[in-house]
Structures are given as structure tokens and as C-alpha cells.
Amino acid sequence: MFDFGRYPRLSLAVLLSLVAADIGVGLLIAASAWAATNQVKISNFTFGPNPITISPGDTVTWINGDDIPHNVRATGGGTWKCAVMDTDGTCDITFKVAGEFTYFCALHPKMTGKVIVKTDKTE
Amino acid sequence: MTEPQNSIASDTDSPTGLDRRSVLRCGAWMGAGVLWSVSGGVPYSLGLLGEAEAATAAVAGPTFIQFSDSHIGFDKPANPNALGTLTEALGKVGAMKNKPGFIIHTGDITHLSKPQQFDDAKQSFGATRIKTFYIPGEHDLVDADQGKAYLERYGKGTKGAGYYSFDQHGIHYIGLVNVVDLKAGGLGNLGDEQIAWLANDLKHRRSSQPIVVFAHIPLWVVYADWGWGTDDGAKALALLQRFGSVTVLNGHIHQIIQKVEGNITFHTARSTAFPQPTPGSAPAPGPQLVPAEQLRDYLGITSVTIKRGNKALALTDRELSQI
């Protein structure tokens, strides 16, 4: 049986991962739980949170909450991008290496954002 | 000197022989379109559809209608049937006894650049049997190939991402594209190549020739915080300064805003799909939700008169619901 008392003050995501590890189910559930924390919501022509800080290998999911389509396109020489997302549309991008990655919506270029990828997010 | 793009124009010059000093000076919103009249006579203020049609006959000059931001495919709460309201507006134009010479569409024909949306546009505008000239909005270039779908349909005889010019009734019309290669944090963008083309297009034209420029995003800065302007629009406008009569028609902001600056008159058009908030009146631009029974009030009608000589400009709004 999983001992919840061993892990006080942990988030649901962490608990899920520990449960998964503890009962030998594997890391799929844990990965899904972690991914949910790396969401950038598009609302009122704004990316949020902005910036978003993640760890190498994490995936950022953009979710369009506006009633108008948006996309995501790298700036500063980057080539990564998301195709246009209609309302409630999503896009996943995985960032494998540390660094700062700026982006904007190419339809509404006043919308800009940044992804910070850090090995230690507590720094 | 006329560029090869003139092959786009389908009509011949008016047999009524309006002189080249004629000033584009009169317009009216019809449904969600704008009726423009070109004449050398006394200014008119055209009104509701029936009035506008009668006035058109009285003016006895060529007219055209501006449509904008039809957003075919948009089905969100602000207007669950954008194709329906477009069809409604086009139906009023098609029913006119004195039909306009042509239609200018200032972009965002479709909402998501999908083939079905372009096909619906072709069918809807084609049903009027009135020649329509298009330029793209940013929503028309979001297919996987970033504009290929638009150019396949409307790109014949155009340059770059779809800019061109043509002549009608002594007036030189220029369709510009300012929705390509937008820069992070910036506004609309024409680009150096297009501006160089524009300079060449205007180079040999007499300053007395009336000019009509149409583009999607306003060429002048309406509201920078919401991206409602064009970063290098001033470069294009500088090339137009020497002309005695310049009219700039834009869309994008889904509402009427006008400005007169020297010999240049700026107009932005309403959408046939949904309204947007006035600049700064909401946290962000985007579809403005209004009660369904009031939607046509926001897609209303405006009559415009620009008096020749003193640059006075009169504006009268009329609601679509009153037609």
C-alpha cells in the first residue's frame, strides 16, 4: 500500500508520480501530470504565464482561450512554431536544452512571450 | 504608366468620361458594405439601401462597394453564422437596380484559410455577378503553406503576397498587402519590396489623378497597443503626398474610423461578421459579444460625404436593422 504519510506537503502531480513509481506502473501517468503544469493560456490576446519557466525536456502546451485564432512563432532566429490554433486549440512544443526562447503570435504580433528553460527552476 | 497588373481589372473606363480631376468624395454603407460614388458634381450623402440606390442613379457616376472582414467560417457566440450575415449583405447589393461597378474586399475573407471557406467566398461573391477585387487579411494566410491557398485563388496577375493595381474610370486603385512577415511587437508590414513596387507604380502618374489605396490593416496608426496600424505605412503615404486626392480604405478593426490628413482621407470599414470594441475600451481586441437581436445594429450602415475643396467630412451612421 502507498504510504501518504511519507510524503507530506507534496503536490498532486508529485504524489501521482510517486504513486506511479511506488506501484510500478511506470512514468506515463507522472509525465502527463507534469505536462499539465506547463500550460500557457492565451486569453485576451495575452500569453500567460509569461515568461514560463520549465526544465529541459519539458513540454509547453499553448491553449487558445480566445474566440479568435492565434499561433506561436519563434523570434530571435528560432524556427520552432505552432500552427494556427482556433478557439480551444492546443499546441505542444518540447524544449530539450536550457536557454531563453522568445516567441510571438504572427497574426497579432503585439502578443509576445518567453519560455525559460532551466536545469534548476528554483534558481 | 500602368503596370501589367491592370489585367486584373475587368471593366472598361466609363463612357460618361468623368474627368481625371474627379474626386472620390461620396460613400455610403449598405448593409455591411460601403457604397462609394465618384463624380465631379455636388457631393451627396447616400443613406439606406433604397436611398443609396436612388442616389447612385442621381449621381450617374461609377460606384463601388467595400466589403471587409467577412470571416467566413467564424461561428463563435459573437456571430454563429458569419456566412449568413455576409450573404444577407451581398443579397442587398445583388438586388440593386443600379449595381455598383465592382466590389473591393479589404481582407479577412475567411476566418481560417480553409478550402471550404474560400469556396464559400467564391460562391457568395460570385452570386452577385459583380467583379470583386481582393487583398488578403492575416486570416487568409494561415493555411499550412502560409498564403498559398489565397494566391491560388486570387493571386493571378499580382506581385509578392498579392499586391497589384488597376485603373477604373480615371482613378488608379492600388491593393496593398500589409499582413505578411509581421515582426514581434510590431504592427502591419508592407516591406521594402512592396514599397519599391509602389514607388515605381506611381512614378509616372500625374498628380491630378485620384488614387484609391486599399489594404487590410490600417495604413495609419489607429491604436498601436492593439496592433491597429502599419509600421512602414508612412513610407507608402509619403509616396502618395503629391497626389491631389488619395483615399485609403482599410478593414481589420471592424468599425468605422475616419481621418483626413492633407489630401489623404482614411476610412476603416465595419465587418460583415462581428464587431470589435473601440480602441482601449476593452482589455483586448477581438469579437465583441452583443445580444443576438442587436448584432445588426453593430453591423450597421454609415453614410460618408467628403466635400471637395475644403476637406470637410460628414459621417452618418445607419443600422443594418433599420433597412
Coordinates of C-alpha atoms in Angstrom, one line a residue:
Chain A
M1 CA 0.0 0.0 0.0
F2 CA 1.2 3.5 -0.7
D3 CA 2.1 5.4 2.5
F4 CA 0.8 9.0 2.1
G5 CA 2.4 9.8 5.4
R6 CA 5.8 9.5 3.9
Y7 CA 5.2 12.5 1.6
P8 CA 3.7 15.4 3.4
R9 CA 3.0 18.8 1.6
L10 CA 3.5 17.4 -1.9
S11 CA 1.5 18.5 -4.9
L12 CA -0.9 16.2 -6.6
A13 CA 1.4 15.9 -9.6
V14 CA 4.3 14.8 -7.4
L15 CA 2.1 12.4 -5.5
L16 CA 0.9 10.9 -8.7
S17 CA 4.4 10.3 -9.9
L18 CA 5.4 8.8 -6.6
V19 CA 2.3 6.6 -6.6
A20 CA 3.2 5.5 -10.1
A21 CA 6.8 4.7 -9.1
D22 CA 5.7 3.1 -5.9
I23 CA 3.3 0.7 -7.5
G24 CA 5.5 0.1 -10.6
V25 CA 3.0 1.4 -13.2
G26 CA 5.7 3.4 -14.9
L27 CA 6.2 7.1 -15.7
L28 CA 3.5 7.7 -18.2
I29 CA 1.0 9.0 -15.6
A30 CA 3.6 11.1 -13.9
A31 CA 4.6 12.6 -17.3
S32 CA 1.1 13.5 -18.0
A33 CA 0.6 15.1 -14.6
W34 CA 3.8 17.2 -15.0
A35 CA 2.9 18.3 -18.5
A36 CA -0.3 19.8 -17.2
T37 CA 1.7 22.3 -15.2
N38 CA 3.4 23.7 -18.3
Q39 CA 0.5 25.3 -19.9
V40 CA 0.4 28.8 -21.4
K41 CA -3.1 30.0 -21.7
I42 CA -3.9 32.6 -24.4
S43 CA -6.5 34.9 -23.2
N44 CA -7.4 38.5 -24.2
F45 CA -4.5 38.5 -26.7
T46 CA -2.0 37.7 -24.0
F47 CA 0.2 34.7 -23.2
G48 CA 0.2 33.6 -19.6
P49 CA 2.2 32.8 -17.6
N50 CA 4.8 34.9 -19.3
P51 CA 7.5 34.1 -19.0
I52 CA 7.0 30.4 -18.2
T53 CA 10.0 28.5 -16.6
I54 CA 10.4 24.9 -17.3
S55 CA 13.1 22.2 -17.1
P56 CA 15.0 20.7 -20.1
G57 CA 12.9 18.1 -21.8
D58 CA 9.6 19.6 -20.6
T59 CA 6.8 20.3 -23.0
V60 CA 4.9 23.5 -23.1
T61 CA 1.3 23.4 -24.1
W62 CA -0.3 26.5 -25.5
I63 CA -4.1 26.7 -25.2
N64 CA -6.1 29.3 -27.1
G65 CA -8.9 30.6 -24.9
D66 CA -9.8 33.5 -27.3
D67 CA -12.6 33.5 -29.9
I68 CA -10.0 34.4 -32.5
P69 CA -7.2 32.2 -33.8
H70 CA -3.6 32.7 -32.7
N71 CA -0.3 31.0 -33.5
V72 CA 3.1 30.8 -31.9
R73 CA 6.3 31.6 -33.8
A74 CA 9.9 31.8 -32.5
T75 CA 11.8 35.0 -32.7
G76 CA 15.5 35.7 -32.4
G77 CA 16.4 33.3 -35.1
G78 CA 14.5 30.3 -33.8
T79 CA 12.5 28.2 -36.2
W80 CA 10.1 26.4 -33.9
K81 CA 6.4 27.3 -34.2
C82 CA 2.8 26.3 -33.7
A83 CA 0.3 26.2 -36.5
V84 CA -2.7 28.4 -36.1
M85 CA -4.9 27.4 -33.1
D86 CA -8.6 28.1 -33.3
T87 CA -10.6 28.5 -30.1
D88 CA -9.7 25.8 -27.6
G89 CA -6.9 24.6 -29.9
T90 CA -3.6 23.5 -28.4
C91 CA 0.0 23.1 -29.4
D92 CA 2.8 21.2 -27.7
I93 CA 6.4 22.1 -28.0
T94 CA 9.2 20.2 -26.2
F95 CA 12.3 22.2 -25.1
K96 CA 15.3 19.9 -24.8
V97 CA 18.0 22.3 -23.9
A98 CA 18.4 25.1 -21.4
G99 CA 18.0 28.7 -22.6
E100 CA 15.6 31.5 -23.2
F101 CA 13.2 31.2 -26.1
T102 CA 11.2 34.2 -27.2
Y103 CA 8.1 34.0 -29.4
F104 CA 5.1 35.9 -30.7
C105 CA 1.8 35.5 -32.4
A106 CA 2.4 36.1 -36.1
L107 CA -1.2 37.1 -36.6
H108 CA -1.2 39.6 -33.7
P109 CA 2.5 40.5 -33.3
K110 CA 1.8 42.6 -30.2
M111 CA 1.5 39.3 -28.4
T112 CA 4.9 38.3 -27.3
G113 CA 6.2 35.7 -24.8
K114 CA 9.2 33.8 -23.5
V115 CA 10.0 30.3 -22.4
I116 CA 12.8 30.0 -19.9
V117 CA 14.4 26.5 -19.8
K118 CA 16.5 26.0 -16.6
T119 CA 18.2 23.0 -15.2
D120 CA 17.3 24.1 -11.7
K121 CA 14.0 26.0 -11.8
T122 CA 14.4 27.2 -8.2
E123 CA 17.4 29.4 -9.1
Chain B
M1 CA 2.2 54.4 -66.8
T2 CA 0.2 51.4 -65.9
E3 CA 1.7 48.2 -64.6
P4 CA 0.8 44.8 -66.1
Q5 CA -1.4 44.2 -63.1
N6 CA -4.1 46.1 -64.9
S7 CA -5.1 42.9 -66.4
I8 CA -6.9 42.3 -63.1
A9 CA -9.4 44.9 -63.9
S10 CA -12.4 43.6 -65.7
D11 CA -14.3 46.7 -66.6
T12 CA -13.5 49.4 -69.1
D13 CA -13.4 53.1 -68.4
S14 CA -16.7 54.8 -68.1
P15 CA -18.2 56.1 -71.4
T16 CA -19.5 59.0 -69.4
G17 CA -16.0 60.3 -69.5
L18 CA -15.6 61.7 -66.0
D19 CA -12.5 63.8 -65.9
R20 CA -9.4 62.7 -64.1
R21 CA -9.8 65.5 -61.6
S22 CA -12.9 63.9 -60.3
V23 CA -12.7 63.4 -56.7
L24 CA -13.8 60.3 -54.8
R25 CA -15.9 62.1 -52.4
C26 CA -19.1 60.2 -51.5
G27 CA -19.9 57.0 -49.9
A28 CA -22.5 55.1 -48.0
W29 CA -22.5 51.9 -46.0
M30 CA -25.0 49.5 -47.4
G31 CA -25.7 46.6 -45.2
A32 CA -22.2 46.0 -44.1
G33 CA -20.7 47.2 -47.3
V34 CA -19.7 50.7 -48.3
L35 CA -21.1 52.3 -51.4
W36 CA -18.7 54.8 -53.0
S37 CA -19.6 57.2 -55.8
V38 CA -17.2 59.0 -58.0
S39 CA -18.3 62.2 -59.6
G40 CA -17.3 65.7 -60.4
G41 CA -20.6 67.2 -59.2
V42 CA -22.1 68.2 -56.0
P43 CA -21.4 66.0 -53.0
Y44 CA -24.1 63.6 -51.9
S45 CA -24.7 61.8 -48.7
L46 CA -26.0 58.4 -49.5
G47 CA -28.1 56.6 -47.0
L48 CA -30.0 53.4 -46.6
L49 CA -30.0 50.8 -49.3
G50 CA -33.0 52.2 -51.1
E51 CA -31.8 55.8 -50.7
A52 CA -28.3 54.8 -51.7
E53 CA -29.6 53.2 -54.9
A54 CA -31.6 56.2 -55.8
A55 CA -28.7 58.5 -55.0
T56 CA -26.5 56.3 -57.2
A57 CA -28.7 56.9 -60.1
A58 CA -28.8 60.6 -59.4
V59 CA -25.1 60.9 -59.2
A60 CA -24.8 59.0 -62.5
G61 CA -21.2 58.2 -61.8
P62 CA -19.4 54.9 -61.3
T63 CA -19.7 53.4 -57.9
F64 CA -18.1 50.6 -56.0
I65 CA -18.7 48.9 -52.7
Q66 CA -16.3 48.0 -50.0
F67 CA -16.7 44.7 -48.1
S68 CA -14.4 43.8 -45.3
D69 CA -13.7 41.1 -42.7
S70 CA -16.3 38.6 -43.7
H71 CA -14.5 35.9 -41.7
I72 CA -16.3 33.1 -43.5
G73 CA -16.2 30.1 -41.1
F74 CA -16.5 32.2 -37.9
D75 CA -19.1 30.5 -35.8
K76 CA -18.4 31.8 -32.3
P77 CA -21.0 33.4 -30.0
A78 CA -20.4 36.9 -31.4
N79 CA -22.0 35.7 -34.6
P80 CA -22.7 32.0 -35.0
N81 CA -23.4 32.5 -38.7
A82 CA -20.9 34.8 -40.3
L83 CA -21.6 33.4 -43.7
G84 CA -25.2 34.2 -43.2
T85 CA -24.7 37.9 -42.5
L86 CA -22.3 38.2 -45.4
T87 CA -24.9 36.5 -47.7
E88 CA -27.5 38.9 -46.3
A89 CA -25.4 42.0 -47.2
L90 CA -24.5 40.6 -50.6
G91 CA -28.1 39.9 -51.3
K92 CA -28.9 43.6 -50.8
V93 CA -26.2 44.5 -53.3
G94 CA -27.3 41.9 -55.8
A95 CA -30.9 43.2 -55.6
M96 CA -29.9 46.8 -56.5
K97 CA -31.3 48.1 -59.8
N98 CA -28.2 50.2 -60.3
K99 CA -25.5 47.8 -59.4
P100 CA -22.0 49.1 -58.4
G101 CA -19.3 48.7 -60.9
F102 CA -17.3 46.4 -58.7
I103 CA -16.6 45.3 -55.1
I104 CA -13.4 45.8 -53.2
H105 CA -12.8 43.4 -50.3
T106 CA -10.3 44.6 -47.8
G107 CA -9.3 41.2 -46.4
D108 CA -10.1 38.5 -43.9
I109 CA -12.3 37.0 -46.4
T110 CA -12.1 33.7 -44.5
H111 CA -11.5 33.0 -40.8
L112 CA -9.0 30.2 -41.1
S113 CA -8.0 30.0 -44.8
K114 CA -9.7 26.6 -45.2
P115 CA -10.6 25.5 -48.7
Q116 CA -14.3 25.3 -47.9
Q117 CA -14.2 28.9 -46.6
F118 CA -12.6 30.1 -49.8
D119 CA -15.1 28.1 -51.8
D120 CA -18.0 29.7 -49.8
A121 CA -16.5 33.1 -50.6
K122 CA -16.3 32.4 -54.3
Q123 CA -19.9 31.2 -54.3
S124 CA -21.2 34.1 -52.2
F125 CA -19.5 37.0 -54.1
G126 CA -19.9 35.2 -57.4
A127 CA -23.7 35.2 -56.9
T128 CA -23.7 39.0 -57.2
R129 CA -22.2 38.8 -60.7
I130 CA -20.2 41.8 -59.7
K131 CA -16.4 41.8 -60.2
T132 CA -14.7 41.7 -56.8
F133 CA -11.1 42.8 -56.1
Y134 CA -9.5 41.3 -53.1
I135 CA -6.5 41.7 -50.9
P136 CA -5.7 39.4 -48.0
G137 CA -6.1 39.8 -44.3
E138 CA -4.0 37.8 -41.9
H139 CA -6.7 35.3 -41.5
D140 CA -6.5 34.5 -45.3
L141 CA -2.8 33.4 -45.0
V142 CA -2.9 30.9 -42.1
D143 CA -3.0 27.7 -44.2
A144 CA -0.1 25.3 -43.8
D145 CA 1.7 27.0 -46.7
Q146 CA 1.1 30.5 -45.4
G147 CA -0.7 32.1 -48.2
K148 CA -0.6 29.5 -51.0
A149 CA -4.4 28.9 -50.7
Y150 CA -5.1 32.6 -51.1
L151 CA -2.7 33.1 -54.0
E152 CA -4.1 30.1 -55.9
R153 CA -7.4 31.8 -55.9
Y154 CA -6.7 35.5 -56.0
G155 CA -3.0 35.8 -56.9
K156 CA -3.2 35.8 -60.7
G157 CA -1.6 39.0 -62.1
T158 CA -0.4 40.1 -58.6
K159 CA 3.0 40.6 -57.2
G160 CA 4.5 39.2 -54.0
A161 CA 1.9 38.2 -51.5
G162 CA -0.9 39.6 -53.7
Y163 CA -0.5 43.3 -54.3
Y164 CA -1.5 44.9 -57.5
S165 CA -3.0 48.0 -59.1
F166 CA -5.6 48.8 -61.8
D167 CA -7.4 51.7 -63.3
Q168 CA -11.1 52.3 -63.5
H169 CA -12.9 55.5 -64.7
G170 CA -9.7 57.6 -64.5
I171 CA -8.9 56.5 -60.9
H172 CA -5.9 54.5 -60.0
Y173 CA -6.6 51.7 -57.5
I174 CA -3.8 50.1 -55.5
G175 CA -4.3 47.0 -53.4
L176 CA -1.5 46.5 -50.9
V177 CA -0.7 43.6 -48.6
N178 CA 0.4 44.5 -45.1
V179 CA -0.2 41.2 -43.3
V180 CA 2.9 39.3 -44.2
D181 CA 6.2 39.0 -42.4
L182 CA 4.9 40.7 -39.3
K183 CA 7.5 41.4 -36.7
A184 CA 7.3 40.6 -33.0
G185 CA 5.9 43.5 -31.1
G186 CA 5.2 45.4 -34.3
L187 CA 2.2 46.4 -36.4
G188 CA 1.3 45.7 -40.0
N189 CA 4.1 45.5 -42.5
L190 CA 4.4 46.4 -46.2
G191 CA 8.1 45.6 -46.6
D192 CA 10.7 47.3 -48.7
E193 CA 10.0 45.3 -51.9
Q194 CA 6.3 46.3 -51.9
I195 CA 7.1 49.9 -51.2
A196 CA 9.6 49.9 -54.1
W197 CA 7.0 48.5 -56.3
L198 CA 4.6 51.2 -55.2
A199 CA 7.1 53.9 -55.9
N200 CA 7.5 52.5 -59.4
D201 CA 3.8 52.1 -59.9
L202 CA 3.2 55.8 -59.0
K203 CA 6.3 57.2 -60.7
H204 CA 4.8 58.3 -64.0
R205 CA 1.3 59.2 -62.8
R206 CA 0.1 62.7 -62.9
S207 CA -0.6 64.3 -59.5
S208 CA -4.1 65.1 -60.6
Q209 CA -5.1 61.5 -60.9
P210 CA -7.3 60.4 -58.0
I211 CA -5.8 57.5 -56.1
V212 CA -7.6 54.8 -54.1
V213 CA -5.4 52.6 -51.9
F214 CA -6.9 49.6 -50.1
A215 CA -5.2 47.3 -47.6
H216 CA -6.3 45.2 -44.7
I217 CA -4.7 46.7 -41.6
P218 CA -5.0 50.5 -41.4
L219 CA -2.0 52.2 -43.0
W220 CA -2.1 54.9 -40.4
V221 CA -1.8 54.1 -36.7
V222 CA -5.3 53.9 -35.2
Y223 CA -4.3 52.2 -31.9
A224 CA -0.8 50.9 -31.6
D225 CA -1.4 48.9 -28.4
W226 CA -3.7 46.6 -30.3
G227 CA -1.6 46.5 -33.4
W228 CA -4.0 48.6 -35.4
G229 CA -1.6 50.3 -37.7
T230 CA 1.2 49.7 -40.2
D231 CA 4.9 50.1 -39.1
D232 CA 6.1 51.3 -42.5
G233 CA 2.7 52.8 -43.6
A234 CA 4.3 56.3 -43.5
K235 CA 6.7 55.3 -46.3
A236 CA 3.8 54.4 -48.6
L237 CA 1.8 57.5 -47.6
A238 CA 4.9 59.7 -48.4
L239 CA 4.8 58.4 -51.9
L240 CA 1.1 59.5 -52.1
Q241 CA 1.6 63.0 -50.8
R242 CA 1.9 64.7 -54.1
F243 CA -1.4 63.5 -55.4
G244 CA -4.4 65.8 -55.1
S245 CA -6.9 63.2 -54.0
V246 CA -6.0 60.0 -52.1
T247 CA -8.5 57.7 -50.4
V248 CA -7.2 54.9 -48.2
L249 CA -9.6 52.1 -47.4
N250 CA -8.9 49.6 -44.7
G251 CA -10.6 46.9 -42.6
H252 CA -9.2 44.8 -39.8
I253 CA -10.6 46.8 -36.9
H254 CA -14.3 46.1 -37.7
Q255 CA -15.5 49.6 -37.1
I256 CA -15.6 52.9 -38.8
I257 CA -12.9 55.4 -38.1
Q258 CA -12.0 58.2 -40.4
K259 CA -9.3 60.8 -40.6
V260 CA -8.4 63.4 -43.1
E261 CA -4.8 64.4 -43.4
G262 CA -3.8 66.8 -46.1
N263 CA -5.1 65.3 -49.4
I264 CA -5.4 61.9 -47.9
T265 CA -8.7 60.6 -46.5
F266 CA -8.6 57.4 -44.4
H267 CA -11.5 55.1 -43.8
T268 CA -11.8 51.9 -41.9
A269 CA -14.7 49.6 -42.6
R270 CA -17.1 47.5 -40.5
S271 CA -17.1 43.8 -40.7
T272 CA -19.9 41.7 -42.0
A273 CA -19.2 39.1 -39.3
F274 CA -18.8 40.7 -35.9
P275 CA -17.9 44.0 -34.2
Q276 CA -14.8 44.7 -32.2
P277 CA -14.5 47.1 -29.2
T278 CA -13.5 50.7 -29.8
P279 CA -9.8 51.3 -29.1
G280 CA -8.9 51.0 -25.5
S281 CA -12.5 50.3 -24.3
A282 CA -11.8 46.6 -23.5
P283 CA -8.8 44.6 -22.3
A284 CA -8.1 43.4 -25.8
P285 CA -9.4 43.5 -29.3
G286 CA -11.4 40.5 -30.6
P287 CA -15.0 39.6 -31.3
Q288 CA -17.4 41.7 -29.3
L289 CA -20.3 39.8 -27.9
V290 CA -23.6 41.7 -28.2
P291 CA -27.1 40.4 -27.8
A292 CA -28.1 38.5 -30.9
E293 CA -31.0 40.7 -31.6
Q294 CA -28.7 43.7 -31.6
L295 CA -26.0 42.3 -33.8
R296 CA -27.2 44.0 -37.0
D297 CA -27.1 47.3 -35.1
Y298 CA -23.4 46.8 -34.8
L299 CA -23.1 45.7 -38.4
G300 CA -24.8 48.9 -39.3
I301 CA -24.7 51.4 -42.1
T302 CA -22.8 54.6 -42.4
S303 CA -23.0 57.3 -45.0
V304 CA -19.9 59.3 -45.7
T305 CA -19.6 62.6 -47.6
I306 CA -16.2 64.1 -48.3
K307 CA -16.6 67.6 -49.6
R308 CA -14.3 68.6 -52.3
G309 CA -12.0 71.5 -51.7
N310 CA -12.5 72.3 -48.0
K311 CA -11.8 68.7 -46.9
A312 CA -14.9 68.7 -44.7
L313 CA -16.1 65.3 -43.9
A314 CA -19.6 64.2 -42.8
L315 CA -20.4 60.9 -41.4
T316 CA -23.8 59.4 -40.8
D317 CA -24.3 56.0 -39.2
R318 CA -27.2 53.9 -40.1
E319 CA -28.0 50.5 -38.6
L320 CA -28.5 47.4 -40.7
S321 CA -31.5 46.6 -38.6
Q322 CA -33.2 49.7 -40.0
I323 CA -33.1 48.6 -43.6

